Amino acid sequence: QVWYLQGTFFNTAVVQMSEAMAHLLLALAQNPDVQRRLAAEPDDHVYADQVIDESLRRYPLFGIAHRITTDEIVVGDSTSLPAGSVLCFNYPEFHAAGFEHPEVFDPDRWPDLQRREANYIPFGVAANRPCPARGVAPLTMRVVACEVLRRFELHSTAAHIRSLPNRGP
């Protein structure tokens, strides 16, 4: 049990948080207006959270998730998926659906109520089995990003895609 907890809370968390921060900082480096606004208003937690939400929407930490069915799933009158079927879920495609210009990094698309209505599940489905980091990750990302921007101005010419080679960080 100790090894399981250690792997879950230290190894996995470090890798996922490092990748999330790498995406966020790279997005800030490539969007100087967003970076300047966030650096100028570090106490504006609403805007900082919008920036983080947009980073997690635009660059989800998971590409394709899969599950193997344990029982038959009836989809319709004439369609069913047999037990043992592999179901795939495309996070980037889901996070892009329903947004105008989903390829654009735009933190201003996030009014408070839209989070509940948007195709946005960076920490999984809360009613199912959400990621344990969903409460602490955004807060930690906000603190780290604001601290980095207090000390540095970020620039990058790197192409930014969903996955980062060599785990990004």
mmCIF file with all atom_site columns, N, CA and C in Angstrom, residues 37-38 41-50 142 146:
data_model
loop_
_atom_site.group_PDB
_atom_site.id
_atom_site.type_symbol
_atom_site.label_atom_id
_atom_site.label_alt_id
_atom_site.label_comp_id
_atom_site.label_asym_id
_atom_site.label_entity_id
_atom_site.label_seq_id
_atom_site.pdbx_PDB_ins_code
_atom_site.Cartn_x
_atom_site.Cartn_y
_atom_site.Cartn_z
_atom_site.occupancy
_atom_site.B_iso_or_equiv
_atom_site.pdbx_formal_charge
_atom_site.auth_seq_id
_atom_site.auth_comp_id
_atom_site.auth_asym_id
_atom_site.auth_atom_id
_atom_site.pdbx_PDB_model_num
ATOM 1  N N  . ARG A 1 37  ? -0.578  40.790 -18.883 1.00 0.00 ? 37  ARG A N  1
ATOM 2  C CA . ARG A 1 37  ? -1.748  41.042 -18.026 1.00 0.00 ? 37  ARG A CA 1
ATOM 3  C C  . ARG A 1 37  ? -1.650  40.248 -16.726 1.00 0.00 ? 37  ARG A C  1
ATOM 4  N N  . LEU A 1 38  ? -1.250  38.998 -16.827 1.00 0.00 ? 38  LEU A N  1
ATOM 5  C CA . LEU A 1 38  ? -1.122  38.162 -15.631 1.00 0.00 ? 38  LEU A CA 1
ATOM 6  C C  . LEU A 1 38  ? -0.001  38.681 -14.725 1.00 0.00 ? 38  LEU A C  1
ATOM 7  N N  . GLU A 1 41  ? -1.171  41.872 -12.941 1.00 0.00 ? 41  GLU A N  1
ATOM 8  C CA . GLU A 1 41  ? -2.269  41.694 -11.982 1.00 0.00 ? 41  GLU A CA 1
ATOM 9  C C  . GLU A 1 41  ? -2.166  40.329 -11.297 1.00 0.00 ? 41  GLU A C  1
ATOM 10 N N  . PRO A 1 42  ? -1.079  40.086 -10.550 1.00 0.00 ? 42  PRO A N  1
ATOM 11 C CA . PRO A 1 42  ? -0.894  38.760 -9.953  1.00 0.00 ? 42  PRO A CA 1
ATOM 12 C C  . PRO A 1 42  ? -1.952  38.393 -8.913  1.00 0.00 ? 42  PRO A C  1
ATOM 13 N N  . ASP A 1 43  ? -2.647  39.393 -8.372  1.00 0.00 ? 43  ASP A N  1
ATOM 14 C CA . ASP A 1 43  ? -3.688  39.104 -7.385  1.00 0.00 ? 43  ASP A CA 1
ATOM 15 C C  . ASP A 1 43  ? -5.056  38.899 -8.016  1.00 0.00 ? 43  ASP A C  1
ATOM 16 N N  . ASP A 1 44  ? -5.150  39.013 -9.327  1.00 0.00 ? 44  ASP A N  1
ATOM 17 C CA . ASP A 1 44  ? -6.412  38.755 -10.025 1.00 0.00 ? 44  ASP A CA 1
ATOM 18 C C  . ASP A 1 44  ? -6.547  37.251 -10.218 1.00 0.00 ? 44  ASP A C  1
ATOM 19 N N  . HIS A 1 45  ? -7.020  36.577 -9.193  1.00 0.00 ? 45  HIS A N  1
ATOM 20 C CA . HIS A 1 45  ? -7.118  35.117 -9.228  1.00 0.00 ? 45  HIS A CA 1
ATOM 21 C C  . HIS A 1 45  ? -8.131  34.634 -10.256 1.00 0.00 ? 45  HIS A C  1
ATOM 22 N N  . VAL A 1 46  ? -9.141  35.435 -10.536 1.00 0.00 ? 46  VAL A N  1
ATOM 23 C CA . VAL A 1 46  ? -10.131 35.040 -11.545 1.00 0.00 ? 46  VAL A CA 1
ATOM 24 C C  . VAL A 1 46  ? -9.452  34.927 -12.907 1.00 0.00 ? 46  VAL A C  1
ATOM 25 N N  . TYR A 1 47  ? -8.683  35.947 -13.283 1.00 0.00 ? 47  TYR A N  1
ATOM 26 C CA . TYR A 1 47  ? -8.002  35.894 -14.583 1.00 0.00 ? 47  TYR A CA 1
ATOM 27 C C  . TYR A 1 47  ? -6.951  34.793 -14.600 1.00 0.00 ? 47  TYR A C  1
ATOM 28 N N  . ALA A 1 48  ? -6.197  34.652 -13.520 1.00 0.00 ? 48  ALA A N  1
ATOM 29 C CA . ALA A 1 48  ? -5.185  33.588 -13.459 1.00 0.00 ? 48  ALA A CA 1
ATOM 30 C C  . ALA A 1 48  ? -5.840  32.222 -13.638 1.00 0.00 ? 48  ALA A C  1
ATOM 31 N N  . ASP A 1 49  ? -6.970  32.008 -13.009 1.00 0.00 ? 49  ASP A N  1
ATOM 32 C CA . ASP A 1 49  ? -7.678  30.729 -13.159 1.00 0.00 ? 49  ASP A CA 1
ATOM 33 C C  . ASP A 1 49  ? -8.183  30.537 -14.580 1.00 0.00 ? 49  ASP A C  1
ATOM 34 N N  . GLN A 1 50  ? -8.608  31.630 -15.234 1.00 0.00 ? 50  GLN A N  1
ATOM 35 C CA . GLN A 1 50  ? -9.031  31.536 -16.634 1.00 0.00 ? 50  GLN A CA 1
ATOM 36 C C  . GLN A 1 50  ? -7.857  31.127 -17.523 1.00 0.00 ? 50  GLN A C  1
ATOM 37 N N  . ARG A 1 142 ? -1.350  28.334 -10.201 1.00 0.00 ? 142 ARG A N  1
ATOM 38 C CA . ARG A 1 142 ? -1.507  29.789 -10.119 1.00 0.00 ? 142 ARG A CA 1
ATOM 39 C C  . ARG A 1 142 ? -0.351  30.404 -9.333  1.00 0.00 ? 142 ARG A C  1
ATOM 40 N N  . CYS A 1 146 ? 2.504   32.817 -11.144 1.00 0.00 ? 146 CYS A N  1
ATOM 41 C CA . CYS A 1 146 ? 2.655   34.213 -10.722 1.00 0.00 ? 146 CYS A CA 1
ATOM 42 C C  . CYS A 1 146 ? 4.047   34.482 -10.158 1.00 0.00 ? 146 CYS A C  1
#
